[in-house]
């Protein structure tokens, strides 16, 4: 089937990743999420689409545990509970999403050619903002100049 929507689990690769997480022992799941994020974040060359799709799904799982995060897809995402993700995975997930959205990413290239490409990029930005919230502008001057 391939890809049917812009969500983190709305493609075969990410849905399979969710299934793999469900089949793994609870103590193995965090390492699987970390591995998917690490592969994307450490990509020195062109990031292949499948690694990008797994990284987006993994980042969504990390973001879902943040107080401002949203639950992941109940249909295609994992249905088994995940362990509490360590805080360091947020930074790794941001690095992975930056690689996924870069010009060296096959997934970004595919989405840039798609009708919903801008919506996909907005979704990636939303995930990234949950993991690393933007700093709001200073409303008052700290010093008189």
XYZ file of N, CA, C and O in Angstrom:
580
model
N 0.822 -1.182 0.000
C 0.000 0.000 0.000
C 0.867 1.248 0.000
O 0.505 2.246 -0.586
N 2.000 1.273 0.705
C 2.890 2.423 0.690
C 2.527 3.443 1.744
O 2.573 3.179 2.925
N 2.129 4.621 1.301
C 1.805 5.738 2.187
C 0.371 6.171 1.925
O -0.014 6.360 0.785
N -0.428 6.348 2.970
C -1.818 6.716 2.770
C -2.189 8.059 3.385
O -3.259 8.585 3.125
N -1.297 8.632 4.215
C -1.571 9.957 4.780
C -0.264 10.511 5.339
O 0.784 9.873 5.239
N -0.325 11.693 5.974
C 0.902 12.370 6.422
C 1.320 11.999 7.835
O 2.406 12.379 8.268
N 0.508 11.289 8.585
C 0.823 10.986 9.978
C 2.053 10.113 10.137
O 2.464 9.407 9.207
N 2.661 10.140 11.320
C 3.890 9.378 11.566
C 3.781 7.881 11.316
O 4.766 7.233 10.980
N 2.583 7.310 11.473
C 2.401 5.878 11.254
C 1.559 5.582 10.016
O 1.086 4.457 9.850
N 1.395 6.557 9.144
C 0.542 6.398 7.970
C 1.297 5.910 6.736
O 1.100 6.399 5.630
N 2.184 4.933 6.951
C 2.898 4.292 5.848
C 3.285 2.888 6.297
O 3.304 2.591 7.495
N 3.529 2.021 5.334
C 3.823 0.620 5.639
C 5.035 0.449 6.550
O 5.018 -0.366 7.473
N 6.105 1.199 6.289
C 7.332 1.036 7.072
C 7.090 1.363 8.536
O 7.491 0.611 9.428
N 6.427 2.503 8.808
C 6.168 2.902 10.195
C 5.160 1.965 10.857
O 5.308 1.630 12.042
N 4.149 1.537 10.123
C 3.178 0.594 10.681
C 3.869 -0.720 11.048
O 3.592 -1.301 12.105
N 4.787 -1.178 10.196
C 5.560 -2.383 10.508
C 6.429 -2.168 11.744
O 6.589 -3.066 12.575
N 7.014 -0.965 11.870
C 7.821 -0.621 13.040
C 6.953 -0.702 14.302
O 7.373 -1.253 15.317
N 5.737 -0.192 14.229
C 4.811 -0.299 15.358
C 4.529 -1.746 15.713
O 4.516 -2.122 16.887
N 4.331 -2.577 14.701
C 4.116 -4.006 14.928
C 5.338 -4.675 15.538
O 5.209 -5.526 16.430
N 6.523 -4.300 15.056
C 7.765 -4.859 15.613
C 7.909 -4.494 17.093
O 8.349 -5.319 17.898
N 7.541 -3.265 17.438
C 7.592 -2.851 18.842
C 6.635 -3.697 19.683
O 6.981 -4.112 20.795
N 5.449 -3.948 19.149
C 4.475 -4.767 19.874
C 4.980 -6.185 20.107
O 4.694 -6.787 21.140
N 5.709 -6.719 19.157
C 6.207 -8.092 19.257
C 7.441 -8.210 20.136
O 7.767 -9.299 20.600
N 8.135 -7.097 20.369
C 9.358 -7.116 21.170
C 9.025 -7.134 22.659
O 7.958 -6.668 23.081
N 9.948 -7.651 23.427
C 9.793 -7.613 24.887
C 9.831 -6.156 25.349
O 10.488 -5.313 24.730
N 9.122 -5.861 26.413
C 9.029 -4.495 26.923
C 10.407 -3.865 27.101
O 10.624 -2.707 26.731
N 11.349 -4.618 27.630
C 12.686 -4.074 27.898
C 13.496 -3.813 26.621
O 14.533 -3.156 26.673
N 13.044 -4.294 25.471
C 13.745 -4.063 24.197
C 13.203 -2.849 23.435
O 13.840 -2.354 22.511
N 12.053 -2.365 23.804
C 11.361 -1.338 23.009
C 12.082 0.004 22.995
O 12.160 0.659 21.965
N 12.600 0.433 24.131
C 13.324 1.711 24.160
C 14.542 1.661 23.244
O 14.815 2.604 22.509
N 15.265 0.551 23.243
C 16.438 0.408 22.378
C 16.039 0.438 20.901
O 16.783 0.966 20.061
N 14.878 -0.100 20.570
C 14.407 -0.078 19.179
C 14.088 1.361 18.748
O 14.428 1.767 17.638
N 13.448 2.116 19.632
C 13.130 3.516 19.335
C 14.432 4.298 19.199
O 14.633 5.049 18.239
N 15.351 4.102 20.137
C 16.651 4.786 20.090
C 17.396 4.441 18.802
O 17.963 5.302 18.150
N 17.382 3.186 18.417
C 18.086 2.758 17.207
C 17.535 3.434 15.952
O 18.292 3.864 15.090
N 16.212 3.528 15.860
C 15.595 4.186 14.696
C 15.982 5.651 14.642
O 16.277 6.194 13.569
N 15.989 6.306 15.791
C 16.371 7.723 15.840
C 17.858 7.901 15.538
O 18.246 8.811 14.802
N 18.684 7.020 16.104
C 20.138 7.126 15.925
C 20.531 6.951 14.462
O 21.393 7.668 13.955
N 19.913 5.985 13.769
C 20.229 5.757 12.353
C 19.986 7.018 11.536
O 20.776 7.377 10.676
N 18.892 7.696 11.804
C 18.593 8.924 11.057
C 19.502 10.062 11.487
O 20.051 10.767 10.641
N 19.666 10.245 12.781
C 20.471 11.368 13.285
C 21.926 11.262 12.853
O 22.568 12.278 12.583
N 22.446 10.045 12.779
C 23.856 9.828 12.431
C 24.100 9.691 10.941
O 25.234 9.462 10.523
N 23.069 9.815 10.135
C 23.215 9.632 8.698
C 24.151 10.689 8.120
O 23.848 11.874 8.136
N 25.281 10.231 7.635
C 26.265 11.160 7.069
C 25.991 11.422 5.586
O 26.326 12.471 5.070
N 25.370 10.471 4.946
C 25.074 10.608 3.524
C 23.602 10.883 3.308
O 22.946 11.568 4.087
N 23.071 10.311 2.257
C 21.664 10.474 1.903
C 20.843 9.514 2.757
O 21.076 8.314 2.762
N 19.890 10.039 3.509
C 19.038 9.233 4.376
C 17.951 8.560 3.550
O 17.186 9.238 2.868
N 17.891 7.241 3.598
C 16.890 6.550 2.785
C 15.494 6.725 3.387
O 15.334 7.031 4.567
N 14.483 6.596 2.557
C 13.108 6.883 2.945
C 12.635 5.989 4.089
O 11.967 6.460 5.014
N 12.970 4.708 4.054
C 12.513 3.793 5.106
C 13.090 4.181 6.461
O 12.372 4.183 7.469
N 14.381 4.531 6.514
C 14.966 4.973 7.780
C 14.318 6.270 8.243
O 14.104 6.478 9.436
N 13.977 7.139 7.314
C 13.291 8.378 7.650
C 11.900 8.120 8.215
O 11.487 8.738 9.196
N 11.172 7.196 7.609
C 9.822 6.872 8.089
C 9.861 6.270 9.494
O 9.039 6.628 10.355
N 10.826 5.380 9.751
C 10.959 4.810 11.097
C 11.342 5.897 12.111
O 10.846 5.900 13.239
N 12.213 6.816 11.700
C 12.636 7.894 12.603
C 11.470 8.807 12.965
O 11.322 9.209 14.123
N 10.630 9.143 12.001
C 9.464 9.990 12.281
C 8.523 9.266 13.252
O 8.023 9.860 14.211
N 8.307 7.985 13.030
C 7.447 7.202 13.929
C 8.044 7.162 15.332
O 7.331 7.360 16.326
N 9.344 6.924 15.426
C 10.011 6.874 16.734
C 9.934 8.230 17.431
O 9.675 8.312 18.638
N 10.140 9.305 16.684
C 10.049 10.651 17.262
C 8.637 10.919 17.773
O 8.451 11.532 18.829
N 7.636 10.444 17.054
C 6.251 10.626 17.495
C 5.990 9.881 18.800
O 5.247 10.372 19.654
N 6.614 8.724 18.977
C 6.455 7.977 20.220
C 7.089 8.706 21.388
O 6.539 8.742 22.493
N 8.248 9.301 21.151
C 8.908 10.085 22.197
C 8.069 11.322 22.517
O 7.833 11.647 23.687
N 7.598 11.999 21.485
C 6.787 13.208 21.682
C 5.472 12.893 22.404
O 4.974 13.712 23.174
N 4.924 11.717 22.179
C 3.653 11.347 22.815
C 3.778 11.281 24.330
O 2.782 11.449 25.036
N 4.983 11.059 24.841
C 5.177 10.996 26.286
C 5.434 12.363 26.905
O 5.495 12.493 28.122
N 5.585 13.378 26.079
C 5.778 14.750 26.556
C 4.413 15.305 26.971
O 3.397 14.979 26.344
N 4.354 16.151 28.002
C 3.057 16.705 28.417
C 2.293 17.424 27.299
O 1.063 17.424 27.295
N 3.009 18.015 26.342
C 2.349 18.693 25.227
C 2.175 17.797 24.010
O 1.699 18.248 22.969
N 2.590 16.545 24.119
C 2.507 15.627 22.990
C 1.104 15.082 22.787
O 0.234 15.198 23.654
N 0.913 14.498 21.620
C -0.365 13.885 21.278
C -0.181 12.375 21.204
O 0.894 11.897 20.847
N -1.226 11.616 21.511
C -1.120 10.161 21.381
C -0.815 9.773 19.937
O -1.192 10.483 19.003
N -0.132 8.664 19.779
C 0.166 8.181 18.428
C -1.035 7.414 17.890
O -1.968 7.091 18.619
N -0.980 7.109 16.621
C -2.072 6.429 15.925
C -2.378 5.080 16.575
O -1.519 4.207 16.658
N -3.599 4.939 17.048
C -4.008 3.707 17.714
C -4.173 2.548 16.733
O -4.104 1.387 17.120
N -4.376 2.836 15.464
C -4.605 1.775 14.478
C -3.285 1.203 13.973
O -3.084 -0.004 13.955
N -2.352 2.075 13.546
C -1.114 1.604 12.919
C 0.106 1.700 13.832
O 1.120 1.078 13.566
N 0.028 2.485 14.892
C 1.129 2.585 15.844
C 1.111 1.397 16.785
O 0.209 0.547 16.726
N 2.076 1.316 17.674
C 2.097 0.187 18.614
C 0.895 0.224 19.550
O 0.446 1.294 19.961
N 0.374 -0.936 19.859
C -0.758 -1.012 20.781
C -0.315 -1.467 22.167
O -1.041 -1.284 23.131
N 0.854 -2.049 22.252
C 1.396 -2.472 23.535
C 2.054 -1.274 24.220
O 2.557 -0.366 23.557
N 2.076 -1.252 25.556
C 2.675 -0.116 26.263
C 4.176 -0.010 26.001
O 4.858 -1.010 25.771
N 4.633 1.216 26.020
C 6.058 1.491 25.881
C 6.608 1.908 27.234
O 5.885 2.495 28.045
N 7.890 1.636 27.473
C 8.473 2.115 28.724
C 8.592 3.638 28.681
O 8.501 4.246 27.606
N 8.783 4.241 29.827
C 9.034 5.685 29.882
C 10.352 5.945 29.154
O 11.372 5.336 29.444
N 10.290 6.825 28.171
C 11.476 7.114 27.368
C 12.388 8.082 28.124
O 11.910 9.067 28.695
N 13.700 7.818 28.131
C 14.628 8.721 28.803
C 14.624 10.106 28.142
O 14.384 10.234 26.939
N 14.893 11.119 28.942
C 14.858 12.508 28.464
C 15.834 12.748 27.312
O 15.552 13.574 26.436
N 16.949 12.035 27.267
C 17.929 12.272 26.202
C 17.392 11.906 24.820
O 17.917 12.368 23.803
N 16.316 11.124 24.777
C 15.747 10.766 23.476
C 15.072 11.957 22.797
O 14.926 11.976 21.580
N 14.670 12.962 23.575
C 14.064 14.150 22.954
C 15.061 14.840 22.035
O 14.729 15.188 20.908
N 16.274 15.053 22.512
C 17.312 15.703 21.693
C 17.655 14.832 20.483
O 17.785 15.325 19.370
N 17.773 13.541 20.694
C 18.058 12.622 19.588
C 16.930 12.649 18.565
O 17.173 12.636 17.352
N 15.689 12.707 19.032
C 14.542 12.765 18.122
C 14.556 14.059 17.314
O 14.252 14.049 16.114
N 14.916 15.174 17.934
C 15.027 16.449 17.210
C 16.100 16.345 16.135
O 15.886 16.748 14.986
N 17.250 15.787 16.485
C 18.332 15.612 15.496
C 17.880 14.717 14.343
O 18.181 14.986 13.179
N 17.149 13.660 14.664
C 16.651 12.749 13.625
C 15.659 13.468 12.717
O 15.733 13.354 11.486
N 14.733 14.227 13.305
C 13.754 14.954 12.491
C 14.436 15.998 11.608
O 14.012 16.211 10.468
N 15.486 16.625 12.118
C 16.232 17.586 11.297
C 16.842 16.902 10.073
O 16.814 17.448 8.970
N 17.351 15.701 10.250
C 17.909 14.944 9.125
C 16.805 14.526 8.155
O 16.972 14.605 6.944
N 15.678 14.085 8.706
C 14.553 13.638 7.876
C 14.046 14.779 6.995
O 13.672 14.561 5.848
N 14.028 15.990 7.527
C 13.498 17.143 6.789
C 14.552 17.842 5.931
O 14.227 18.792 5.221
N 15.785 17.369 5.957
C 16.872 18.036 5.239
C 16.873 17.711 3.739
O 16.145 16.824 3.281
N 17.724 18.416 3.013
C 17.847 18.184 1.568
C 18.577 16.871 1.261
O 18.614 16.442 0.111
N 19.110 16.209 2.296
C 19.792 14.920 2.104
C 18.896 13.748 2.497
O 19.382 12.690 2.871
N 17.583 13.947 2.417
C 16.639 12.928 2.828
C 15.740 12.515 1.669
O 15.071 13.347 1.056
N 15.720 11.218 1.392
C 14.838 10.701 0.338
C 13.373 10.920 0.705
O 12.549 11.214 -0.163
N 13.040 10.816 1.988
C 11.658 11.005 2.409
C 11.216 12.455 2.173
O 10.137 12.695 1.639
N 12.056 13.403 2.540
C 11.725 14.814 2.291
C 11.591 15.082 0.799
O 10.690 15.810 0.367
N 12.449 14.469 0.021
C 12.395 14.635 -1.435
C 11.065 14.109 -1.985
O 10.424 14.752 -2.821
N 10.651 12.953 -1.494
C 9.372 12.384 -1.935
C 8.205 13.287 -1.537
O 7.302 13.535 -2.346
N 8.215 13.779 -0.307
C 7.131 14.642 0.149
C 7.137 15.992 -0.553
O 6.076 16.577 -0.783
N 8.312 16.489 -0.902
C 8.378 17.775 -1.609
C 7.713 17.689 -2.971
O 7.231 18.692 -3.501
N 7.660 16.495 -3.533
C 7.016 16.286 -4.835
C 5.539 15.903 -4.714
O 4.854 15.747 -5.712
N 5.054 15.750 -3.484
C 3.672 15.314 -3.256
C 2.753 16.511 -3.003
O 3.190 17.566 -2.549
N 1.482 16.304 -3.280
C 0.486 17.372 -3.076
C 0.400 17.800 -1.611
O 0.185 18.971 -1.327
N 0.560 16.870 -0.685
C 0.466 17.183 0.746
C 1.817 17.442 1.393
O 1.940 17.384 2.619
N 2.822 17.738 0.584
C 4.170 17.943 1.111
C 4.266 19.026 2.165
O 4.951 18.859 3.178
N 3.574 20.135 1.968
C 3.646 21.216 2.958
C 2.966 20.796 4.260
O 3.426 21.157 5.353
N 1.900 20.014 4.189
C 1.244 19.514 5.403
C 2.165 18.552 6.148
O 2.210 18.556 7.380
N 2.880 17.716 5.402
C 3.829 16.788 6.033
C 4.904 17.580 6.763
O 5.241 17.276 7.901
N 5.449 18.614 6.122
C 6.481 19.439 6.767
C 5.926 20.130 8.013
O 6.620 20.243 9.025
N 4.681 20.564 7.975
C 4.060 21.174 9.159
C 3.962 20.154 10.294
O 4.165 20.489 11.462
N 3.639 18.920 9.953
C 3.539 17.864 10.948
C 4.907 17.573 11.570
O 5.018 17.378 12.783
N 5.948 17.561 10.748
C 7.314 17.360 11.252
C 7.686 18.517 12.181
O 8.251 18.307 13.261
N 7.356 19.728 11.785
C 7.647 20.910 12.616
C 6.885 20.841 13.934
O 7.429 21.157 14.997
N 5.636 20.406 13.893
C 4.837 20.274 15.114
C 5.482 19.262 16.064
O 5.618 19.525 17.268
N 5.912 18.124 15.542
C 6.597 17.126 16.366
C 7.866 17.708 16.980
O 8.137 17.545 18.167
N 8.633 18.395 16.142
C 9.891 18.984 16.596
C 9.636 20.018 17.688
O 10.370 20.091 18.667
N 8.593 20.819 17.532
C 8.278 21.857 18.514
C 7.829 21.271 19.854
O 8.047 21.883 20.897
N 7.199 20.110 19.838
C 6.850 19.438 21.095
C 8.121 18.984 21.801
O 8.273 19.153 23.014
N 9.050 18.430 21.032
C 10.292 17.892 21.595
C 11.272 18.986 22.016
O 12.039 18.813 22.951
N 11.263 20.096 21.309
C 12.174 21.214 21.577
C 11.406 22.509 21.339
O 11.518 23.114 20.270
N 10.582 22.910 22.318
C 9.702 24.066 22.106
C 10.479 25.329 21.735
O 11.541 25.587 22.289
N 9.943 26.086 20.774
C 10.603 27.339 20.414
C 10.539 28.323 21.586
O 9.591 28.313 22.368
N 11.554 29.140 21.692
C 11.602 30.135 22.755
C 10.747 31.324 22.327
O 10.963 31.892 21.252
N 9.754 31.687 23.157
C 8.912 32.823 22.776
C 9.726 34.119 22.837
O 10.671 34.230 23.620
N 9.352 35.093 22.021
C 10.091 36.354 22.035
C 9.930 37.057 23.381
O 8.897 36.942 24.041
N 10.966 37.780 23.763
C 10.960 38.550 25.010
C 9.968 39.699 24.862
O 10.034 40.448 23.895
N 9.042 39.812 25.800
C 8.038 40.877 25.699
C 8.535 42.199 26.246
O 8.153 43.254 25.771
N 9.355 42.155 27.255
C 9.863 43.380 27.853
C 11.368 43.452 27.652
O 12.063 42.439 27.712
N 11.865 44.639 27.469
C 13.293 44.846 27.331
C 13.964 44.584 28.670
O 13.450 44.970 29.723
N 15.103 43.931 28.649
C 15.845 43.679 29.873
C 16.618 44.925 30.324
O 16.851 45.134 31.504
N 17.040 45.725 29.327
C 17.820 46.927 29.610
C 17.278 48.088 28.825
O 16.796 47.912 27.715
N 17.358 49.276 29.387
C 17.039 50.483 28.637
C 18.249 50.868 27.819
O 19.372 50.888 28.336
N 18.049 51.142 26.562
C 19.162 51.513 25.703
C 19.060 52.982 25.352
O 18.089 53.564 25.130
